[in-house]
Amino acid sequence: MRLPFDRVAWLAALLALAACTTTRPLPSAEPVPLLLISVDALRVDYLDRGDTPNLDRLAQQGVRADWMNPSYPALTFPNHFTLVTGLRPDHHGVVHNTMREEGLGAFRVADLAAVGDGRWWRAAPVWIEAEKAGMRTAVWAWPGGAAEIDGVRPTRWVPYNPDIGPARRIQDVVRWLQEPAATRPRFVALYLEQVDNAGHDFGPDAPQTRAAVREVDAAIGMLVGALERSRTLDRVNLVLVSDHGMAAVESGNVVTVEDIVPMEDAAVVSIGQSVGISPRAGRTEVVEARVLGRHDHYQCWRKGELPPRWHYGSNPRVPAIVCQMDEGWDALPAVDAAKRKPGTTRGSHGYDPALPSMRAMFIARGPAFRKGVRLAAFDNVDVYPLMTRLLHLHTPDNDGDIAPLLPALAPAGGSTD
Ligand code: AMP
Ligand code: ZN
Ligand code: ZN
């Protein structure tokens, strides 16, 4: 675990941001950039703990949702791609953080070659649509941002790098937004993973997780401060989201994948909370007889028979059988289960998206948005049609619906050129 607070880096970032203050404000005739920021695993009730003064201020000056529902499975890659495509994971094809496809091989988030390979990303995210419409875009580590999709890439993209902290990422974004119109991106996406890391290592209620929330909130405060000083804050539409929440997992709450299904009968394609099982040739009946149905701490279905509210199971990348762990339980190989330190608490997500612990945040501020609006909960597929509206893009068919977000839009209807 890295130090959540590196004072030297902060001071350097603050000085660098202060140096940006002489930049002229964006003339009002210029298009308003859209900045999308994801704070991975910022569970919506983290906003009620007194750790987020800067997010609170943005919400007061703009809009926040009671909460946002993640899509199934409540994991990082599927939901980040859903946020920027408006498609459920079953429809955009990033069906899990760990996947297999015949002919393509295996996908894992830690495999940067696979993460940057456009063949895994079969839908066009909003930055690709924007580039095709002649806009410049910039993407900092957002899943999919490093891939060429439909032969197109963002004008600028920075690959995921855990060694670069939130303050330095924010500095890059501020610099981009303060460029002259000739090079300034119209759409920027930024990804921040620090809250997710701490939540996994220590659990959602740990002081370390709260410290990570405060660190990220302070970095967002630096962004707002820099935009305020350069009088650009009111000429940017900010949308801040998370991908899912986080649930506490006690160290003993582990089911071993070998107990779910013997390895000689099936390949276990994904582990964790949403477990994908692919029976070996001739073993389907044996495996189904063993795993389908309810068990202590998990339940398994054939892919075509999953609960309809999860909108999941038709994609060829979803393995034949899916087992869903109960909240607070993980499925791990025995070797990894043995490494769990007894008596400790960790955190996991990937549980039923309808659980309160999986709820994500949505905050928006800028000229397109009303001030002081509180929206009822909506699904994260609905963020995409909001973004295409703000960018005046043609909106390809998707699973989202802008209707729940319309009360958030200023009278101009979000048409902020
Ligand atoms: P999860 O396993 O769902 O908690 O995924 C979160 C992790 O995904 C982060 O801690 C990173 O390690 C990894 N990650 C997030 N974004 C990217 C990216 N763009 N490229 C590669 N890895 C990423
Ligand atoms: Zn995540
Ligand atoms: Zn995570």
XYZ file of C-alpha atoms and ligand atoms in Angstrom:
442
model
C 0.000 0.000 0.000
C 1.438 3.370 -0.979
C 1.365 6.317 1.419
C -2.014 7.985 0.870
C -0.554 11.401 1.471
C 2.727 12.441 -0.086
C 3.310 15.986 1.170
C 6.114 16.776 -1.270
C 3.998 15.714 -4.249
C 1.113 17.790 -2.933
C 3.208 20.896 -2.500
C 4.702 20.494 -5.975
C 1.233 19.994 -7.460
C -0.151 23.025 -5.624
C 2.691 25.241 -6.845
C 2.269 23.988 -10.398
C -1.464 24.618 -10.285
C -0.967 28.110 -8.843
C 1.258 28.838 -11.850
C -1.697 28.100 -14.135
C -3.769 30.954 -12.729
C -2.751 33.579 -15.269
C -4.470 31.739 -18.122
C -7.343 33.725 -19.583
C -10.902 32.493 -19.016
C -12.566 30.544 -21.840
C -14.369 33.058 -24.036
C -18.072 32.303 -23.826
C -18.356 31.639 -27.571
C -16.139 28.576 -27.239
C -17.653 25.121 -26.683
C -17.877 24.001 -23.075
C -15.626 21.021 -22.328
C -17.062 18.003 -20.527
C -14.873 16.508 -17.799
C -15.850 13.030 -16.584
C -14.107 11.836 -13.408
C -14.471 8.388 -11.863
C -13.497 7.712 -8.268
C -13.375 3.916 -8.289
C -15.471 2.303 -5.519
C -16.579 5.546 -3.881
C -19.673 4.091 -2.208
C -22.385 6.730 -2.177
C -22.635 6.897 1.615
C -18.937 7.844 1.832
C -20.344 11.286 0.939
C -22.123 11.395 4.325
C -19.064 10.898 6.526
C -17.669 14.424 6.532
C -14.650 13.374 4.436
C -15.657 15.053 1.169
C -15.936 18.854 1.571
C -14.999 19.466 -2.067
C -17.428 16.928 -3.526
C -20.104 18.315 -1.188
C -19.530 21.831 -2.495
C -19.769 20.679 -6.113
C -23.032 18.890 -5.300
C -24.427 22.026 -3.612
C -23.489 24.151 -6.615
C -24.945 21.584 -8.993
C -26.633 18.213 -8.907
C -26.278 14.968 -7.014
C -28.183 11.718 -7.236
C -29.436 9.872 -4.179
C -27.317 7.124 -5.693
C -26.507 5.447 -9.009
C -27.049 1.718 -9.600
C -24.085 -0.140 -11.079
C -24.633 -2.699 -13.820
C -24.027 -6.415 -13.335
C -21.329 -7.485 -12.536
C -20.474 -4.657 -10.098
C -16.808 -4.689 -11.149
C -14.504 -1.976 -12.472
C -13.981 -2.745 -16.150
C -17.574 -3.743 -17.016
C -18.966 -0.631 -15.308
C -16.435 1.862 -16.623
C -17.210 0.732 -20.149
C -20.937 0.907 -19.415
C -20.610 4.513 -18.202
C -19.029 5.593 -21.507
C -21.128 3.454 -23.891
C -24.582 3.344 -22.259
C -24.553 -0.416 -22.832
C -24.954 -3.126 -20.210
C -21.811 -5.311 -19.913
C -23.715 -8.142 -21.617
C -24.112 -5.834 -24.635
C -20.710 -4.113 -24.804
C -18.821 -7.359 -24.208
C -16.555 -6.400 -21.308
C -18.516 -8.894 -19.248
C -16.006 -9.205 -16.376
C -12.567 -8.066 -15.249
C -11.421 -11.562 -16.256
C -12.718 -13.084 -19.513
C -11.921 -15.599 -22.201
C -12.822 -15.678 -25.870
C -11.909 -18.429 -28.284
C -9.330 -17.134 -30.722
C -8.609 -14.054 -28.614
C -7.399 -15.756 -25.443
C -7.603 -14.384 -21.920
C -8.320 -10.888 -20.606
C -7.230 -9.730 -17.150
C -7.042 -6.129 -15.919
C -3.397 -6.633 -14.949
C -2.502 -7.667 -18.536
C -1.815 -4.275 -20.096
C -1.417 -5.785 -23.588
C -4.954 -7.214 -23.421
C -6.302 -3.997 -21.837
C -4.917 -2.020 -24.803
C -6.144 -4.500 -27.444
C -9.169 -3.069 -29.281
C -10.533 -6.537 -30.053
C -11.747 -6.790 -26.450
C -13.566 -3.440 -26.670
C -16.354 -4.006 -29.173
C -18.438 -0.866 -28.588
C -17.546 2.771 -29.299
C -17.149 4.826 -26.108
C -18.157 8.480 -26.078
C -14.605 9.669 -26.809
C -14.541 7.635 -30.029
C -17.911 9.098 -31.112
C -16.577 12.572 -30.266
C -13.362 12.037 -32.234
C -15.390 10.801 -35.221
C -17.414 14.023 -34.978
C -14.201 16.040 -35.190
C -13.726 16.828 -31.490
C -10.483 16.420 -29.566
C -10.621 14.095 -26.545
C -8.208 13.144 -23.769
C -8.381 10.079 -21.540
C -6.379 9.488 -18.347
C -6.396 5.728 -17.529
C -10.124 5.189 -18.107
C -10.557 1.488 -18.950
C -10.647 1.202 -22.753
C -8.812 4.514 -23.230
C -5.601 2.799 -24.279
C -7.297 0.789 -27.053
C -7.834 1.653 -30.701
C -11.551 1.189 -31.352
C -13.071 1.402 -34.851
C -9.607 2.532 -35.990
C -9.795 5.610 -33.730
C -8.056 6.670 -30.500
C -8.480 9.645 -28.187
C -6.316 12.582 -29.330
C -4.392 12.081 -26.077
C -4.411 9.124 -23.765
C -2.332 8.341 -20.707
C -2.113 4.634 -19.852
C -2.999 3.431 -16.352
C -0.074 4.025 -13.992
C -0.579 3.358 -10.274
C 2.654 5.249 -9.469
C 1.092 8.549 -10.505
C -1.135 9.856 -7.708
C -4.377 11.813 -7.952
C -2.755 15.261 -7.624
C -0.492 14.733 -10.645
C -3.324 13.330 -12.744
C -5.428 16.368 -11.868
C -2.539 18.621 -12.887
C -2.531 17.041 -16.362
C -6.288 17.571 -16.667
C -6.069 21.224 -15.567
C -3.314 21.815 -18.101
C -5.425 20.266 -20.880
C -8.467 22.356 -19.970
C -6.446 25.558 -19.946
C -4.967 25.104 -23.399
C -5.988 27.482 -26.175
C -9.106 26.508 -28.124
C -6.984 25.188 -30.994
C -5.713 22.243 -28.921
C -8.030 22.065 -25.893
C -9.951 18.783 -25.636
C -13.753 18.984 -25.698
C -14.068 15.779 -23.675
C -11.770 14.574 -20.884
C -12.098 11.359 -18.840
C -10.066 10.764 -15.675
C -9.869 7.590 -13.581
C -8.768 7.449 -9.906
C -8.306 4.056 -8.172
C -6.974 5.008 -4.704
C -10.298 4.669 -2.848
C -10.842 1.209 -4.381
C -7.370 0.022 -3.352
C -7.825 1.094 0.274
C -11.376 -0.290 0.380
C -10.122 -3.719 -0.743
C -7.158 -3.777 1.637
C -8.875 -2.482 4.782
C -12.655 -2.527 4.251
C -15.124 0.309 3.627
C -15.153 1.609 7.215
C -11.399 1.614 7.875
C -9.478 4.821 8.654
C -7.210 4.074 5.672
C -10.199 4.071 3.329
C -11.468 7.328 4.791
C -7.960 8.797 4.337
C -7.975 7.753 0.665
C -11.383 9.411 0.224
C -10.024 12.608 1.784
C -6.932 12.469 -0.446
C -9.006 12.140 -3.621
C -11.462 14.795 -2.431
C -8.547 17.175 -1.795
C -7.209 16.513 -5.319
C -10.645 17.382 -6.710
C -10.509 20.521 -4.559
C -7.228 21.418 -6.274
C -8.905 20.987 -9.648
C -11.789 23.256 -8.650
C -9.392 25.820 -7.156
C -7.254 25.933 -10.305
C -10.320 26.291 -12.545
C -11.727 29.004 -10.253
C -8.498 30.997 -10.287
C -8.404 30.925 -14.059
C -12.138 31.761 -14.186
C -12.839 28.577 -16.165
C -14.904 26.732 -13.537
C -18.189 28.024 -14.907
C -17.134 27.149 -18.449
C -16.660 23.418 -17.786
C -19.299 20.733 -17.272
C -18.063 18.407 -14.557
C -19.556 14.928 -14.104
C -18.208 12.910 -11.168
C -19.150 9.255 -10.832
C -18.096 6.024 -9.201
C -18.438 2.574 -10.724
C -19.796 0.666 -7.684
C -19.553 0.603 -3.896
C -17.703 -1.672 -1.467
C -18.825 -4.269 1.105
C -16.902 -5.489 4.162
C -15.533 -9.042 3.992
C -14.367 -10.779 7.183
C -11.225 -12.834 6.599
C -12.960 -16.156 7.196
C -15.769 -15.499 4.714
C -14.220 -17.415 1.835
C -15.535 -20.320 -0.225
C -12.782 -22.097 -2.160
C -13.395 -22.494 -5.892
C -12.232 -26.120 -5.616
C -15.206 -26.696 -3.290
C -17.594 -25.073 -5.766
C -16.482 -27.322 -8.646
C -13.589 -29.799 -9.067
C -11.018 -28.490 -11.587
C -11.133 -31.769 -13.559
C -14.812 -31.110 -14.323
C -14.725 -27.417 -15.237
C -12.560 -24.377 -15.940
C -13.250 -21.539 -13.528
C -12.982 -18.515 -15.823
C -13.481 -15.842 -13.169
C -13.258 -15.910 -9.376
C -14.125 -13.411 -6.654
C -17.804 -12.505 -6.416
C -19.236 -13.291 -9.857
C -17.784 -16.714 -10.617
C -17.816 -17.975 -14.208
C -17.745 -21.732 -14.769
C -17.133 -23.480 -18.088
C -17.726 -27.267 -17.865
C -15.167 -29.430 -19.663
C -16.226 -31.523 -22.671
C -18.730 -34.185 -21.641
C -18.948 -32.869 -18.024
C -21.849 -30.425 -18.370
C -24.431 -32.674 -16.712
C -22.172 -33.565 -13.806
C -21.251 -29.928 -13.209
C -24.837 -28.694 -13.494
C -26.051 -31.337 -11.051
C -23.443 -30.194 -8.566
C -23.548 -26.406 -8.804
C -26.910 -25.146 -10.078
C -29.131 -23.653 -7.385
C -28.672 -22.326 -3.889
C -25.667 -23.153 -1.676
C -24.316 -21.718 1.554
C -23.044 -18.212 0.610
C -23.694 -18.405 -3.150
C -26.148 -19.317 -5.888
C -25.518 -20.607 -9.438
C -27.525 -20.389 -12.659
C -27.150 -21.395 -16.298
C -26.175 -18.206 -18.161
C -29.564 -18.007 -19.871
C -31.450 -18.259 -16.589
C -29.873 -15.485 -14.512
C -32.247 -13.026 -12.780
C -33.580 -10.786 -15.598
C -32.900 -7.584 -13.615
C -29.162 -8.248 -14.122
C -29.507 -7.994 -17.938
C -26.719 -10.561 -18.201
C -26.025 -13.899 -19.829
C -26.534 -13.565 -23.595
C -22.973 -12.558 -24.485
C -20.762 -15.404 -25.805
C -18.049 -14.265 -23.372
C -20.248 -15.111 -20.355
C -19.338 -18.677 -19.301
C -22.060 -21.364 -19.350
C -22.668 -21.155 -15.576
C -22.492 -18.083 -13.343
C -22.348 -18.283 -9.536
C -23.072 -15.140 -7.541
C -21.555 -14.843 -4.061
C -23.649 -13.467 -1.212
C -22.673 -10.057 0.117
C -19.521 -10.244 2.222
C -18.264 -13.561 0.779
C -15.452 -14.215 -1.708
C -14.700 -17.276 -3.865
C -10.960 -17.901 -4.076
C -8.577 -20.726 -5.014
C -7.516 -22.602 -1.855
C -3.940 -21.233 -2.092
C -5.219 -17.645 -1.987
C -7.824 -18.376 0.692
C -5.011 -19.691 2.912
C -3.228 -16.308 2.651
C -6.076 -14.410 4.308
C -4.919 -13.060 7.670
C -7.346 -14.322 10.343
C -9.260 -11.710 12.267
C -8.941 -8.994 9.622
C -11.533 -7.167 7.545
C -11.156 -6.461 3.837
C -13.526 -5.181 1.195
C -15.024 -6.523 -2.029
C -17.539 -5.473 -4.660
C -19.109 -7.517 -7.420
C -22.190 -8.330 -5.336
C -25.806 -7.908 -6.474
C -25.996 -4.341 -7.889
C -29.290 -3.843 -6.011
C -27.532 -4.022 -2.618
C -27.091 -0.684 -0.799
C -23.378 -1.497 -0.371
C -22.929 -1.472 -4.165
C -24.435 1.985 -4.708
C -22.333 4.438 -6.694
C -22.247 8.257 -6.668
C -23.221 10.812 -9.308
C -22.456 14.538 -8.983
C -22.559 17.145 -11.775
C -21.810 20.853 -11.926
C -21.470 23.389 -14.708
C -23.396 25.631 -17.044
C -25.506 22.721 -18.329
C -26.758 21.868 -14.843
C -29.234 23.367 -12.408
C -28.020 24.302 -8.955
C -28.979 22.410 -5.814
C -30.905 19.595 -7.516
C -31.163 16.169 -5.877
C -32.045 13.392 -8.331
C -33.709 10.101 -7.469
C -31.570 7.018 -8.044
C -30.973 5.912 -11.641
C -28.977 3.241 -13.499
C -25.443 3.979 -14.660
C -26.377 3.287 -18.317
C -28.200 6.658 -18.205
C -24.980 8.696 -17.945
C -24.111 8.067 -21.607
C -27.145 9.780 -23.202
C -26.504 12.721 -20.858
C -22.946 13.019 -22.169
C -23.898 12.722 -25.853
C -26.510 15.467 -25.228
C -23.890 17.740 -23.633
C -21.528 17.154 -26.553
C -24.266 17.460 -29.216
C -23.345 14.042 -30.531
C -25.581 11.680 -32.387
C -26.629 9.092 -29.744
C -26.237 5.533 -31.033
C -28.674 2.914 -29.723
C -27.926 2.119 -26.095
C -29.483 0.772 -22.900
C -29.699 4.147 -21.188
C -32.455 6.725 -20.863
C -31.828 10.410 -20.287
C -35.291 10.903 -18.698
C -34.195 10.436 -15.034
C -31.501 13.080 -15.617
C -33.626 15.719 -17.344
C -34.537 17.469 -14.038
C -30.793 18.109 -13.620
C -30.442 20.132 -16.805
C -30.498 23.927 -16.897
C -33.298 25.550 -18.982
C -31.130 25.568 -22.117
C -31.615 21.794 -21.946
C -27.948 21.105 -21.596
C -27.188 22.695 -24.962
C -24.104 24.529 -23.812
C -21.991 25.431 -26.792
P -11.287 -4.198 -9.458
O -10.557 -5.514 -9.502
O -12.645 -4.299 -10.091
O -11.260 -3.607 -8.122
O -10.445 -3.243 -10.421
C -9.716 -2.123 -9.987
C -8.305 -2.222 -10.475
O -8.276 -2.236 -11.902
C -7.466 -1.014 -10.130
O -6.965 -1.022 -8.829
C -6.357 -1.135 -11.135
O -5.386 -2.011 -10.647
C -7.014 -1.755 -12.334
N -7.226 -0.762 -13.395
C -8.107 0.232 -13.379
N -8.084 0.949 -14.522
C -7.171 0.370 -15.296
C -6.700 0.607 -16.623
N -7.176 1.593 -17.363
N -5.775 -0.222 -17.099
C -5.307 -1.240 -16.353
N -5.697 -1.520 -15.097
C -6.625 -0.734 -14.567
Zn -14.141 -0.384 -9.489
Zn -12.140 -2.868 -6.722
